[in-house]
PDB file of C-alpha atoms in Angstrom:
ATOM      1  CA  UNK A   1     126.315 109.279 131.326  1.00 45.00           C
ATOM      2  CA  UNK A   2     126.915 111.610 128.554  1.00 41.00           C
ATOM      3  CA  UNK A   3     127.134 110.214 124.966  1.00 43.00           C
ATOM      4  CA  UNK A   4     129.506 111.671 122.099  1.00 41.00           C
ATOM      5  CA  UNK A   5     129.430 110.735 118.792  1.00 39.00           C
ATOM      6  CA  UNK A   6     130.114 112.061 114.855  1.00 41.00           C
ATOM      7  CA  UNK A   7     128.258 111.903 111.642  1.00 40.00           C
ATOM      8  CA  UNK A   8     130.877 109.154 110.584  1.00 39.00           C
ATOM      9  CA  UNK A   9     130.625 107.018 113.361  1.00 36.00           C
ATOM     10  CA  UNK A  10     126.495 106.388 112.182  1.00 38.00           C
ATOM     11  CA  UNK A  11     126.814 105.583 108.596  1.00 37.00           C
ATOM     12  CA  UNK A  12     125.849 101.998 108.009  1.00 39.00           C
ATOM     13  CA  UNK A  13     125.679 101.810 111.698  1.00 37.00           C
ATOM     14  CA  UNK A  14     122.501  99.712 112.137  1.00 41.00           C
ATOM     15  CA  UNK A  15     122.579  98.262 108.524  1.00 41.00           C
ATOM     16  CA  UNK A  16     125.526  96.619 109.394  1.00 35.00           C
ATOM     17  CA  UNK A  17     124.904  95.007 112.962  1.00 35.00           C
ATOM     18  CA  UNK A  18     124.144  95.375 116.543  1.00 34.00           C
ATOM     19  CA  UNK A  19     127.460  93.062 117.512  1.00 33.00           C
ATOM     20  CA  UNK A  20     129.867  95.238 116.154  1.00 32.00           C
ATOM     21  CA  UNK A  21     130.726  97.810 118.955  1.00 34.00           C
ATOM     22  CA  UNK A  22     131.063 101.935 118.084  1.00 35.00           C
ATOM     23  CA  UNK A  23     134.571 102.875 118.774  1.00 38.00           C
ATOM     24  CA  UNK A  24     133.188 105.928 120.501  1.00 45.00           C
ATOM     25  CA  UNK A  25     131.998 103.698 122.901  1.00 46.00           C
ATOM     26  CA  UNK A  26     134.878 101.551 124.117  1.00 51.00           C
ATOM     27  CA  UNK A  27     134.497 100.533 127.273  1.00 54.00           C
ATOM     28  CA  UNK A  28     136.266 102.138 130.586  1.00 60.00           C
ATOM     29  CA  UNK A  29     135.613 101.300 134.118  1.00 61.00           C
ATOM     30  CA  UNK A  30     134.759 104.567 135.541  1.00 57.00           C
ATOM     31  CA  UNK A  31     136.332 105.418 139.205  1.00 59.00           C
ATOM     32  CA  UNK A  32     133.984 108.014 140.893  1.00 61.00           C
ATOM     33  CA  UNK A  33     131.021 106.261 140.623  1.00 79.00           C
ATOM     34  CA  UNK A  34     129.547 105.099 143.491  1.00 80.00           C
ATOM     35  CA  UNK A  35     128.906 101.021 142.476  1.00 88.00           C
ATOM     36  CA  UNK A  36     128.166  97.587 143.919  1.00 93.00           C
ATOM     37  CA  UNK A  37     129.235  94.665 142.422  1.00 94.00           C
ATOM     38  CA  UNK A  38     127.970  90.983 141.645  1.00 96.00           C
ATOM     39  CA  UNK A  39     129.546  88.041 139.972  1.00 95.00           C
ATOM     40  CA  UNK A  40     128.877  89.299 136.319  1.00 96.00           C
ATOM     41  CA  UNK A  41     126.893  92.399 137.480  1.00 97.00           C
ATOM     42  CA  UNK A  42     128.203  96.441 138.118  1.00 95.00           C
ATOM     43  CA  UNK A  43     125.793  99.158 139.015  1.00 95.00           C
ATOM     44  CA  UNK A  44     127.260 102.716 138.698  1.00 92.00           C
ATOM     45  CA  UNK A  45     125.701 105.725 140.019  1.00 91.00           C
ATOM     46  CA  UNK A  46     127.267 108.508 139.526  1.00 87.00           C
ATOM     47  CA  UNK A  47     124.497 110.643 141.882  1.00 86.00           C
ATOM     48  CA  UNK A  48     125.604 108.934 145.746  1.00 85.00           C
ATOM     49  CA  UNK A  49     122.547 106.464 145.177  1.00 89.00           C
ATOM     50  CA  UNK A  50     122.656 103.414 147.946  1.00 91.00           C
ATOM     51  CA  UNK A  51     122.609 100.319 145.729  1.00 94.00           C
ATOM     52  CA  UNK A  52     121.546  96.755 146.188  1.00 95.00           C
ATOM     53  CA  UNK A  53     122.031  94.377 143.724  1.00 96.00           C
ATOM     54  CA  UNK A  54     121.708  91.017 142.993  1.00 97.00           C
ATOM     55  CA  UNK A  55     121.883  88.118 140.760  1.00 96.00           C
ATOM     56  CA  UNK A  56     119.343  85.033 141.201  1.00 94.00           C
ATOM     57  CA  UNK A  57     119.343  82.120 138.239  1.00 91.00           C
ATOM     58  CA  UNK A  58     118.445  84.370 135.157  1.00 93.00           C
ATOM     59  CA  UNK A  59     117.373  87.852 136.897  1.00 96.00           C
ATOM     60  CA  UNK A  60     120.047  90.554 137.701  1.00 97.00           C
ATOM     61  CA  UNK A  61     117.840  92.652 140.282  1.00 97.00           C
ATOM     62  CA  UNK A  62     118.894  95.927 140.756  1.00 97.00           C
ATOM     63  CA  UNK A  63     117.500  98.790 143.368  1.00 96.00           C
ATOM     64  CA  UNK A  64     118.753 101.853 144.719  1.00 94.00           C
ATOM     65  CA  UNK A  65     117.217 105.125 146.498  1.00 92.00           C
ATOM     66  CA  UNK A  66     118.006 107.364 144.022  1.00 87.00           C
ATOM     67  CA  UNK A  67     116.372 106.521 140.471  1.00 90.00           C
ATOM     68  CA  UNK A  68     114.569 108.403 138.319  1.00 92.00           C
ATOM     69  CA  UNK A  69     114.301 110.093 135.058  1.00 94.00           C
ATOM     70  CA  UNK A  70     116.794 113.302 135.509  1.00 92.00           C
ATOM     71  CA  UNK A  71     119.205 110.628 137.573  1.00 90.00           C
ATOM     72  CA  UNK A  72     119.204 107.693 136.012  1.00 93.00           C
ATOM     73  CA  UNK A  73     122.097 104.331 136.681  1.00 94.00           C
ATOM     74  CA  UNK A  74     124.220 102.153 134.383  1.00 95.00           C
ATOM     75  CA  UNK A  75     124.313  98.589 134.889  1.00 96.00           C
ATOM     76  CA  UNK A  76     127.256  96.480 133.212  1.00 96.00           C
ATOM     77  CA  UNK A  77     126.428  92.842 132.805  1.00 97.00           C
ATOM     78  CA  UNK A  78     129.237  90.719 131.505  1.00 97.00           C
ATOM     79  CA  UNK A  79     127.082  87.570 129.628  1.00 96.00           C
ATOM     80  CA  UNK A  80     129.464  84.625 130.241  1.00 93.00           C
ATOM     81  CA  UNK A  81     127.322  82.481 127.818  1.00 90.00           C
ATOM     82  CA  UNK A  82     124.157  84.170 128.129  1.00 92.00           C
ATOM     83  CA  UNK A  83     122.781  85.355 124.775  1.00 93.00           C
ATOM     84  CA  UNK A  84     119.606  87.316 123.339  1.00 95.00           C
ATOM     85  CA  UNK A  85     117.916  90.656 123.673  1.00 96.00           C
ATOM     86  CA  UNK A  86     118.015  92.522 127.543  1.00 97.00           C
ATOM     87  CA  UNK A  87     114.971  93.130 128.837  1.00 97.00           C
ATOM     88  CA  UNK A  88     113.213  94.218 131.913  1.00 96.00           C
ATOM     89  CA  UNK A  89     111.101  91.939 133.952  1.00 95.00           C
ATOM     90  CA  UNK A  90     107.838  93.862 134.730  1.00 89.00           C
ATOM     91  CA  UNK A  91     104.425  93.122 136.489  1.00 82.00           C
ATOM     92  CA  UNK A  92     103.489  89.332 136.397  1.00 81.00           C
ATOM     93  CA  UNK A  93     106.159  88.330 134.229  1.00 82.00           C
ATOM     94  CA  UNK A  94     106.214  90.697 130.889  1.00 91.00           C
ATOM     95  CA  UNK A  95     109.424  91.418 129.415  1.00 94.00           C
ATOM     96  CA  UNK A  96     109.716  95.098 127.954  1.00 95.00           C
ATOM     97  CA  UNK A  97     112.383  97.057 126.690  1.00 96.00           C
ATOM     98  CA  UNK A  98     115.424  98.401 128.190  1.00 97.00           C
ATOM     99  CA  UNK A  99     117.986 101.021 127.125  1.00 97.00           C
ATOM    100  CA  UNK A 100     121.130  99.579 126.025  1.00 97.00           C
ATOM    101  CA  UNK A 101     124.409  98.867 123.976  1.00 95.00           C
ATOM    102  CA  UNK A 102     126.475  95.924 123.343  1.00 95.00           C
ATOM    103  CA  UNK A 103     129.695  95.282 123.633  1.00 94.00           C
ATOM    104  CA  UNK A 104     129.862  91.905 122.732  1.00 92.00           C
ATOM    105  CA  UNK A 105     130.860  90.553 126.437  1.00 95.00           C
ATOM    106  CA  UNK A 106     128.754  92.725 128.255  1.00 96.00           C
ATOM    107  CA  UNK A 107     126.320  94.881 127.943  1.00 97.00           C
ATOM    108  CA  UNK A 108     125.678  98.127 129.274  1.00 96.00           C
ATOM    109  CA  UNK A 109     122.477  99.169 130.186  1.00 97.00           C
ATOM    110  CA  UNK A 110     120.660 102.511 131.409  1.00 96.00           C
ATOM    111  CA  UNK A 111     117.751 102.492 133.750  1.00 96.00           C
ATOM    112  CA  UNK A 112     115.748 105.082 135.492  1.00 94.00           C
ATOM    113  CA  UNK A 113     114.245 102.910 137.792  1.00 94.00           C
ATOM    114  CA  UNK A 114     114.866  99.796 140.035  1.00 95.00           C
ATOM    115  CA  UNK A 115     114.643  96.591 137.803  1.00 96.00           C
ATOM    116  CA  UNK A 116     115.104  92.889 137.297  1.00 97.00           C
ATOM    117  CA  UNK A 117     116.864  92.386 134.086  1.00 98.00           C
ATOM    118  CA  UNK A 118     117.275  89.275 132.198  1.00 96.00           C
ATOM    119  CA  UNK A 119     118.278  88.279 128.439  1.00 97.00           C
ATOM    120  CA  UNK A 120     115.456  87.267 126.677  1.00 96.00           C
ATOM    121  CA  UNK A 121     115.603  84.373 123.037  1.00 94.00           C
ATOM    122  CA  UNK A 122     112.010  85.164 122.226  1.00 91.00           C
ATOM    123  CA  UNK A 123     111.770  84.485 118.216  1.00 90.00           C
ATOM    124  CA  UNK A 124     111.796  88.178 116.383  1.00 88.00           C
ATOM    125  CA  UNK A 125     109.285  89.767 114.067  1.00 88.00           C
ATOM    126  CA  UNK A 126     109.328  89.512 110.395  1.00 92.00           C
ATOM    127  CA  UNK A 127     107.033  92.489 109.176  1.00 96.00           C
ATOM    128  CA  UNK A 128     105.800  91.617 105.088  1.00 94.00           C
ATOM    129  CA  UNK A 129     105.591  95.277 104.348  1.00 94.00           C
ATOM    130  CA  UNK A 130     108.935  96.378 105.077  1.00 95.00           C
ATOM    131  CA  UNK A 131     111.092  94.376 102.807  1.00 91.00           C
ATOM    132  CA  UNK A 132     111.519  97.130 100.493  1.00 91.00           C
ATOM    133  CA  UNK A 133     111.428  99.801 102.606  1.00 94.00           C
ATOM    134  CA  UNK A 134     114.704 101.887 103.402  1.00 95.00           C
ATOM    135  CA  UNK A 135     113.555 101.854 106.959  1.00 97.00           C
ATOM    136  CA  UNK A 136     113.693  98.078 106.964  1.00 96.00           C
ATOM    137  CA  UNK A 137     117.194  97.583 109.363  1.00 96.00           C
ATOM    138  CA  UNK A 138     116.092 100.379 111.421  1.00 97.00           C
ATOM    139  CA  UNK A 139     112.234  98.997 112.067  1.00 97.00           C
ATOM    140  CA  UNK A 140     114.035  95.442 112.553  1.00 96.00           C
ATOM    141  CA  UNK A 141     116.525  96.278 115.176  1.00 96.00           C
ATOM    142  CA  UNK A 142     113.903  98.158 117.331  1.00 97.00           C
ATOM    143  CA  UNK A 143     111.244  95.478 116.908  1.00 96.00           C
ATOM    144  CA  UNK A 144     113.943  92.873 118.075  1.00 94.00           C
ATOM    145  CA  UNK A 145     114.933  95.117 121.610  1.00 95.00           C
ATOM    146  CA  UNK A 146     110.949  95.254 122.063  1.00 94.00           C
ATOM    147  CA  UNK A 147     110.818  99.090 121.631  1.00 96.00           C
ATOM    148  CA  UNK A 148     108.201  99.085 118.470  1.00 96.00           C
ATOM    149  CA  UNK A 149     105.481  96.569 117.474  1.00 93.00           C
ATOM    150  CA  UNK A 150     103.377  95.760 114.384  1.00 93.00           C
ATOM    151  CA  UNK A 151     100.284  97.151 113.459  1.00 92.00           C
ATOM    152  CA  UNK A 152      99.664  93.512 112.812  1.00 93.00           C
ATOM    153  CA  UNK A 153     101.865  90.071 113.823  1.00 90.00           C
ATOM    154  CA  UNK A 154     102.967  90.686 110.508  1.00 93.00           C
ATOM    155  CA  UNK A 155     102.299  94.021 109.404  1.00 95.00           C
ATOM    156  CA  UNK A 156     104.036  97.006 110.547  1.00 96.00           C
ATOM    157  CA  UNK A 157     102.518 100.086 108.706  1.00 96.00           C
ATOM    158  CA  UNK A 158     105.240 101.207 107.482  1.00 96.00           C
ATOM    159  CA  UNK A 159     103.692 104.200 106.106  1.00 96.00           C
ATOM    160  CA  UNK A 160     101.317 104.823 108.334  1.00 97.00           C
ATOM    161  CA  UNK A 161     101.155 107.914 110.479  1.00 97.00           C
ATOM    162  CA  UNK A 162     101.737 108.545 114.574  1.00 97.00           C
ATOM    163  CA  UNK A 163     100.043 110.062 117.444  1.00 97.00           C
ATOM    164  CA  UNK A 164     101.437 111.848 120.126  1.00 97.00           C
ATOM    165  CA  UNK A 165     100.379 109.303 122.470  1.00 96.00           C
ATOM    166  CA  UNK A 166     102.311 106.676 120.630  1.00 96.00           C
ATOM    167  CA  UNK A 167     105.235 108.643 120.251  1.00 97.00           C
ATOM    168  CA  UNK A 168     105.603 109.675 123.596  1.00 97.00           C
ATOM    169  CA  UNK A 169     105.307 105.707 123.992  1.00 96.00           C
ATOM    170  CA  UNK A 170     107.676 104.704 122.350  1.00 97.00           C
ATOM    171  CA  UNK A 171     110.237 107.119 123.259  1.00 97.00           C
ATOM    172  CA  UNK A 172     109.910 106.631 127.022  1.00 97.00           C
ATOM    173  CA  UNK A 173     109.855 102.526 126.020  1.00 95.00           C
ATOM    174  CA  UNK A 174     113.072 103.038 124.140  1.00 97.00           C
ATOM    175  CA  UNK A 175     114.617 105.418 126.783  1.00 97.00           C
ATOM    176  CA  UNK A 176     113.626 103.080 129.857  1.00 96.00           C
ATOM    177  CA  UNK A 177     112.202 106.563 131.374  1.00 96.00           C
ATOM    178  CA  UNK A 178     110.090 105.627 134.292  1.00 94.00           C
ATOM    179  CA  UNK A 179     106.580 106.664 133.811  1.00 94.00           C
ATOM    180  CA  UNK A 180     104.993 109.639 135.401  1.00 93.00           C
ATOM    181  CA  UNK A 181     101.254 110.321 136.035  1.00 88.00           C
ATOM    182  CA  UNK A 182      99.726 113.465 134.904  1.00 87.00           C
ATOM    183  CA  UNK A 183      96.928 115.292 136.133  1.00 85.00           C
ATOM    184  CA  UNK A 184      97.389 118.013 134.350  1.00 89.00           C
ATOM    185  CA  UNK A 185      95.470 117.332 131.399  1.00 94.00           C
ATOM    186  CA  UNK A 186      91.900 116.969 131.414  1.00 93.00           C
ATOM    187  CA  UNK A 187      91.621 114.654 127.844  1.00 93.00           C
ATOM    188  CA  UNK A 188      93.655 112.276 129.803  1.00 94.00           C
ATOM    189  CA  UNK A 189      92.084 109.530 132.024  1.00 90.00           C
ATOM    190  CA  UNK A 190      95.411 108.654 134.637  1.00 81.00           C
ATOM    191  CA  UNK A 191      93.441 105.485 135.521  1.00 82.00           C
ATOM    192  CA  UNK A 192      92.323 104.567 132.582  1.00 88.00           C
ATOM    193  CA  UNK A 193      94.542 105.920 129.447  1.00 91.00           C
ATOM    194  CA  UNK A 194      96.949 103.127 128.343  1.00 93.00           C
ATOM    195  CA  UNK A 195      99.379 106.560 127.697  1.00 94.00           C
ATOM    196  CA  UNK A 196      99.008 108.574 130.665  1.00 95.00           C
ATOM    197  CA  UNK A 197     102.021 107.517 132.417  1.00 94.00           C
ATOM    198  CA  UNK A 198     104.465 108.241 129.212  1.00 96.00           C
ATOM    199  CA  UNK A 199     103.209 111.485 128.381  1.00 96.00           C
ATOM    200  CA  UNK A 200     103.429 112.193 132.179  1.00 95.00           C
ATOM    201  CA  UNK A 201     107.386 110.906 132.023  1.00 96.00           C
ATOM    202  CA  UNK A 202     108.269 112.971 128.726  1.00 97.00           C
ATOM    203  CA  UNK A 203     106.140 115.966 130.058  1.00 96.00           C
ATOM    204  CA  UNK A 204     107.927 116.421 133.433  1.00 94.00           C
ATOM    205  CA  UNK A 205     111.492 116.186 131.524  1.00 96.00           C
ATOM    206  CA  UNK A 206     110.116 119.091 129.023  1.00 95.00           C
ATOM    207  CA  UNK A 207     110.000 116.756 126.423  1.00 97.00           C
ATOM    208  CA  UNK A 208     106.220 117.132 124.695  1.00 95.00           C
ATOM    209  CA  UNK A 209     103.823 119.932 125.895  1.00 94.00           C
ATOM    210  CA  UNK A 210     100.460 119.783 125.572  1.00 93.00           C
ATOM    211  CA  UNK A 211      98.272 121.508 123.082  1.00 93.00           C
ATOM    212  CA  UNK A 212      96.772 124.194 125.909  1.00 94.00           C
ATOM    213  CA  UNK A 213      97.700 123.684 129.663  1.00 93.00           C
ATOM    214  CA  UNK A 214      95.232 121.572 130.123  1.00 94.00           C
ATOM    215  CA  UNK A 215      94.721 119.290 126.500  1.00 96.00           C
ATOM    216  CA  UNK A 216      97.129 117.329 125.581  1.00 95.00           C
ATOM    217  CA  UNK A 217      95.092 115.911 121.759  1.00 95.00           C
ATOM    218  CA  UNK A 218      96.605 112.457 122.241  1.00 95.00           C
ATOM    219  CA  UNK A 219      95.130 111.605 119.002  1.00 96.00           C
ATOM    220  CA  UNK A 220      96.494 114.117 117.337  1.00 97.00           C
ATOM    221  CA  UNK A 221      99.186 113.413 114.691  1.00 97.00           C
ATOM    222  CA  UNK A 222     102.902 114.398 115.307  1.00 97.00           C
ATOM    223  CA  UNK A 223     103.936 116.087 111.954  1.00 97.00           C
ATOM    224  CA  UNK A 224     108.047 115.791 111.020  1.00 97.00           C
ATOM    225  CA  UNK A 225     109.062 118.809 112.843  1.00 96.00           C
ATOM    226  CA  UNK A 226     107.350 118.015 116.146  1.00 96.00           C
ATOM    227  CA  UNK A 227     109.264 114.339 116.491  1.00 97.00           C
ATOM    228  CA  UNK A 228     112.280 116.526 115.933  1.00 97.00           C
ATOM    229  CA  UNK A 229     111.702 119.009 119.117  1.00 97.00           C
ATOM    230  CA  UNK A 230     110.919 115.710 120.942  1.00 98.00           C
ATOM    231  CA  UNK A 231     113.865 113.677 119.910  1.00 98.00           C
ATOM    232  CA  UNK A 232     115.891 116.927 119.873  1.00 97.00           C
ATOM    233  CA  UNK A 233     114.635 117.606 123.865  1.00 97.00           C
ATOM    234  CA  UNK A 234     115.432 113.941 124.723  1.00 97.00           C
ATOM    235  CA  UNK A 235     119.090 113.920 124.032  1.00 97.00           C
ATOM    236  CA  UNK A 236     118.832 117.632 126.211  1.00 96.00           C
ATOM    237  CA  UNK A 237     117.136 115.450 129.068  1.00 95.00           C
ATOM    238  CA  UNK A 238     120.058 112.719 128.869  1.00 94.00           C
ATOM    239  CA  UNK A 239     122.924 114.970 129.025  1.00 92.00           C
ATOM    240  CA  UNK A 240     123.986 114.516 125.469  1.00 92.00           C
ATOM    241  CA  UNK A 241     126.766 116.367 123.925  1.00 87.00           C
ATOM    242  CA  UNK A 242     127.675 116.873 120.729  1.00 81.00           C
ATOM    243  CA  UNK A 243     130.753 117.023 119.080  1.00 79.00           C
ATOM    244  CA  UNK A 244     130.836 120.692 117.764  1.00 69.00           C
ATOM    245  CA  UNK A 245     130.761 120.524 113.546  1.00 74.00           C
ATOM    246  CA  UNK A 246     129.752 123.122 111.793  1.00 84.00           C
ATOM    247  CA  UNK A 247     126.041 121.881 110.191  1.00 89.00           C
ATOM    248  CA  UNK A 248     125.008 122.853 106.628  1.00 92.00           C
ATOM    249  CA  UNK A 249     121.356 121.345 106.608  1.00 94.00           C
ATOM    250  CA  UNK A 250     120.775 120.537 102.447  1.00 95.00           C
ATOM    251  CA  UNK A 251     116.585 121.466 102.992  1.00 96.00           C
ATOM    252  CA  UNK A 252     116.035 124.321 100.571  1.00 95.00           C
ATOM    253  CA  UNK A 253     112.634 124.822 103.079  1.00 94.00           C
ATOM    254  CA  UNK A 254     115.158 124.823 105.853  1.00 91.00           C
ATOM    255  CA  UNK A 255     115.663 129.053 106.099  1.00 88.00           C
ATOM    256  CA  UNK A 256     112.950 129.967 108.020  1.00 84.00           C
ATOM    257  CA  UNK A 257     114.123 127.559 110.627  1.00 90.00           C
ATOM    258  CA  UNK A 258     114.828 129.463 114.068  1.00 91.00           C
ATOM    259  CA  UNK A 259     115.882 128.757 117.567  1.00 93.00           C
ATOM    260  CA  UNK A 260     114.969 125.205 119.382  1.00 95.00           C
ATOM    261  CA  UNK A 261     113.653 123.808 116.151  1.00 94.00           C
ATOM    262  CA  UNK A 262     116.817 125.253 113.991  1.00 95.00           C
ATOM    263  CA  UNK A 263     119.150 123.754 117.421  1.00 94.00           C
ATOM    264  CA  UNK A 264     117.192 120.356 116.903  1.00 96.00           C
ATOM    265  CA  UNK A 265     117.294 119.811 113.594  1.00 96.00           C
ATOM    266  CA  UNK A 266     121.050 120.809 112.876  1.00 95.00           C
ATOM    267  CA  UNK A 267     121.552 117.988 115.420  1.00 96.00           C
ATOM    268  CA  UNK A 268     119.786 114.903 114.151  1.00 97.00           C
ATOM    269  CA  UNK A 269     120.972 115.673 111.024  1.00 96.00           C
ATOM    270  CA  UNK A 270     124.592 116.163 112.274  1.00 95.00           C
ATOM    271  CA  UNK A 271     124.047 112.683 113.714  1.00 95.00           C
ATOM    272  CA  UNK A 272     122.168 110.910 110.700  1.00 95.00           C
ATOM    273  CA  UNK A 273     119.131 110.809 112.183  1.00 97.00           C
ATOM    274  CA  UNK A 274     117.133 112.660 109.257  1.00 96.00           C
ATOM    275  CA  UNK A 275     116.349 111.653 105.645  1.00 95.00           C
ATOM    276  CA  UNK A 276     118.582 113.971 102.692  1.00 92.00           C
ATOM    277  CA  UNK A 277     115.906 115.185 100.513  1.00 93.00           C
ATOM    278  CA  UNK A 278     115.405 118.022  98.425  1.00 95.00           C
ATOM    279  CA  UNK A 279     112.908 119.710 101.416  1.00 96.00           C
ATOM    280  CA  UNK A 280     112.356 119.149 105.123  1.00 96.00           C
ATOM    281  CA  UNK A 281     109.070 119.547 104.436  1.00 95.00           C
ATOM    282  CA  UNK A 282     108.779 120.062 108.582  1.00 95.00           C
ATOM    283  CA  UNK A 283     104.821 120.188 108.646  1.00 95.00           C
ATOM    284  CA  UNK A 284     104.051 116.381 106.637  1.00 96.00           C
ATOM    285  CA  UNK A 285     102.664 114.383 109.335  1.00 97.00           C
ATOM    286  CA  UNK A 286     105.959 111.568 109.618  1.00 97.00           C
ATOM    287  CA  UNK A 287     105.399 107.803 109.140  1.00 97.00           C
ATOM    288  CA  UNK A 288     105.977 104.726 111.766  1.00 97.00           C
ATOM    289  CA  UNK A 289     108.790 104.054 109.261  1.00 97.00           C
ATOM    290  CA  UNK A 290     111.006 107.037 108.956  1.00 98.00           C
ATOM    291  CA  UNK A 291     110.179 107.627 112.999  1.00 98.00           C
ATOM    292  CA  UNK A 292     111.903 104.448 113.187  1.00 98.00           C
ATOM    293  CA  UNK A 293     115.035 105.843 111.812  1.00 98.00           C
ATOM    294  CA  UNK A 294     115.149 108.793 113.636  1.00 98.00           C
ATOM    295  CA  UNK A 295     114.579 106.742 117.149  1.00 98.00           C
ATOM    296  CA  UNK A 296     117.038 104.087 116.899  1.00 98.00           C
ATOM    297  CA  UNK A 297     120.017 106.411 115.285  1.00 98.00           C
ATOM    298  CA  UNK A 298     118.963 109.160 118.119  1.00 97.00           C
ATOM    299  CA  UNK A 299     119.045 106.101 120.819  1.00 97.00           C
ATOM    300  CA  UNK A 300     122.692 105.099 119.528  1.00 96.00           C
ATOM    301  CA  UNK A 301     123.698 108.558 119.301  1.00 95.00           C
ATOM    302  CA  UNK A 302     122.313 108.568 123.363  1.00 95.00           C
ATOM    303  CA  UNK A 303     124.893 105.190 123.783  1.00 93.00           C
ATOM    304  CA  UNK A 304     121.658 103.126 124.376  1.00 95.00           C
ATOM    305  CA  UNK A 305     121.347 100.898 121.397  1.00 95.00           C
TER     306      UNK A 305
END
């Protein structure tokens, strides 16, 4: 489950296309994971999880008694004609995202919970504002695997800024992490919030912290440094490893940098994740745009785009 990959390996990566597999990730049938097998299906576990799967017309349904966010399984599904995006089948029909890459005959995908799975030819998005915009592969590949949406059918604020309720969001939507309640924070409603269960998932793998204890400011914007700790913290909580390079970061604001966010940044920039500019500028509130970036090189980084 753990993901290697160099600086080298990322340029042009999503510019170029989605169908052209990373050499880092060449496939290899592991051997000591436990696994069950279909016709064009493999589950993996590599935690002793029981698993049943199954294939039924369109849906690969997969369940085990171990899943969750610290132990999650891969699923291999070989597409013998099948074509489109992977998604998961949730309640009364809606497909959202799931976490992961393709190798043009199969796919390999990464869920922390049990799931129906089935590729989806749903038209993509075609966002007006982005056409200029250097963020325009990056916005387009996540919009097409379901992991980011418009402000608008055909707007997607490219400039705009983020919440921390969005972002935590969208990175347990793009990670597949299986939501958690929370009742630890009294600004958010666990029946009611449309968020609670994603900042409950990225809170229990020490991903986001609240404000205090007890507020979480879901309204509150995430400025560039905090989607760094978070991104950062989510390749900790998926067992990422990094080749070792020695990291010059080119931000001439970049010295006072210490610790976790010093750790953090050296990464995403080690892996292309972060823009080269003249300063970090680590306190600018980030846009929907270059958070787009950011996610989708940090998911490939992860092996799940």
């Amino acid at each position: 489950m753990k993901g290697k990959i160099s600086k080298g390996v990322l340029v042009g990566l999503l510019g170029v296309s989605l169908a052209i597999p990373m050499q880092a990730y060449a496939y290899q049938e592991p051997t000591s994971y436990v696994h069950m097998k279909t016709p064009n299906m493999t589950v993996y576990s590599a935690y002793g999880a029981t698993i049943n799967a199954s294939e039924k017309g369109d849906i690969f349904s997969i369940k085990a008694n171990i899943v969750n966010n610290r132990q999650p399984l891969e699923v291999e599904i070989f597409k013998n004609g099948q074509d489109g995006v992977l998604k998961q089948v949730a309640k009364k029909g809606v497909l959202e995202p799931v976490a992961y890459r393709d190798l043009n005959d199969r796919v390999i995908a990464t869920i922390h919970n049990n799931a129906e799975l089935k590729f989806d030819n749903s038209p993509p998005n075609y966002f007006r504002d982005i056409g200029r915009s250097s963020y325009s592969s990056y916005i387009t590949t996540l919009s097409n695997r379901g992991i980011v949406q418009g402000k608008t059918a055909d707007n997607f604020g490219v400039n705009d800024s983020l919440t921390r309720a969005q972002v935590s969001a969208l990175l347990t939507r793009a990670f597949s992490f299986q939501q958690v309640q929370t009742k630890q924070f009294k600004d958010i409603d666990a029946k009611k919030s449309w968020y609670g269960g994603y900042v409950g998932a990225l809170h229990s793998l020490g991903i986001i912290n609240g404000k205090t204890p007890t507020i979480f400011d879901p309204n509150g914007k995430i400025t560039r440094q905090q989607a760094i700790l978070m991104l950062g913290r989510t390749l900790d909580a998926v067992d990422f490893v990094q080749e070792e390079e020695f990291v010059i970061l080119p931000y001439q604001d970049s010295y006072y940098l210490q610790g976790e966010a010093l750790r953090h940044t050296e990464t995403l920039y080690a892996i292309g994740a972060l823009d080269i500019n003249t300063n970090l500028l680590p306190n600018q509130f980030i846009t929907r745009g270059e958070f787009a970036k950011m996610l989708a090189v940090t998911l490939s980084a992860a092996g799940r785009l």
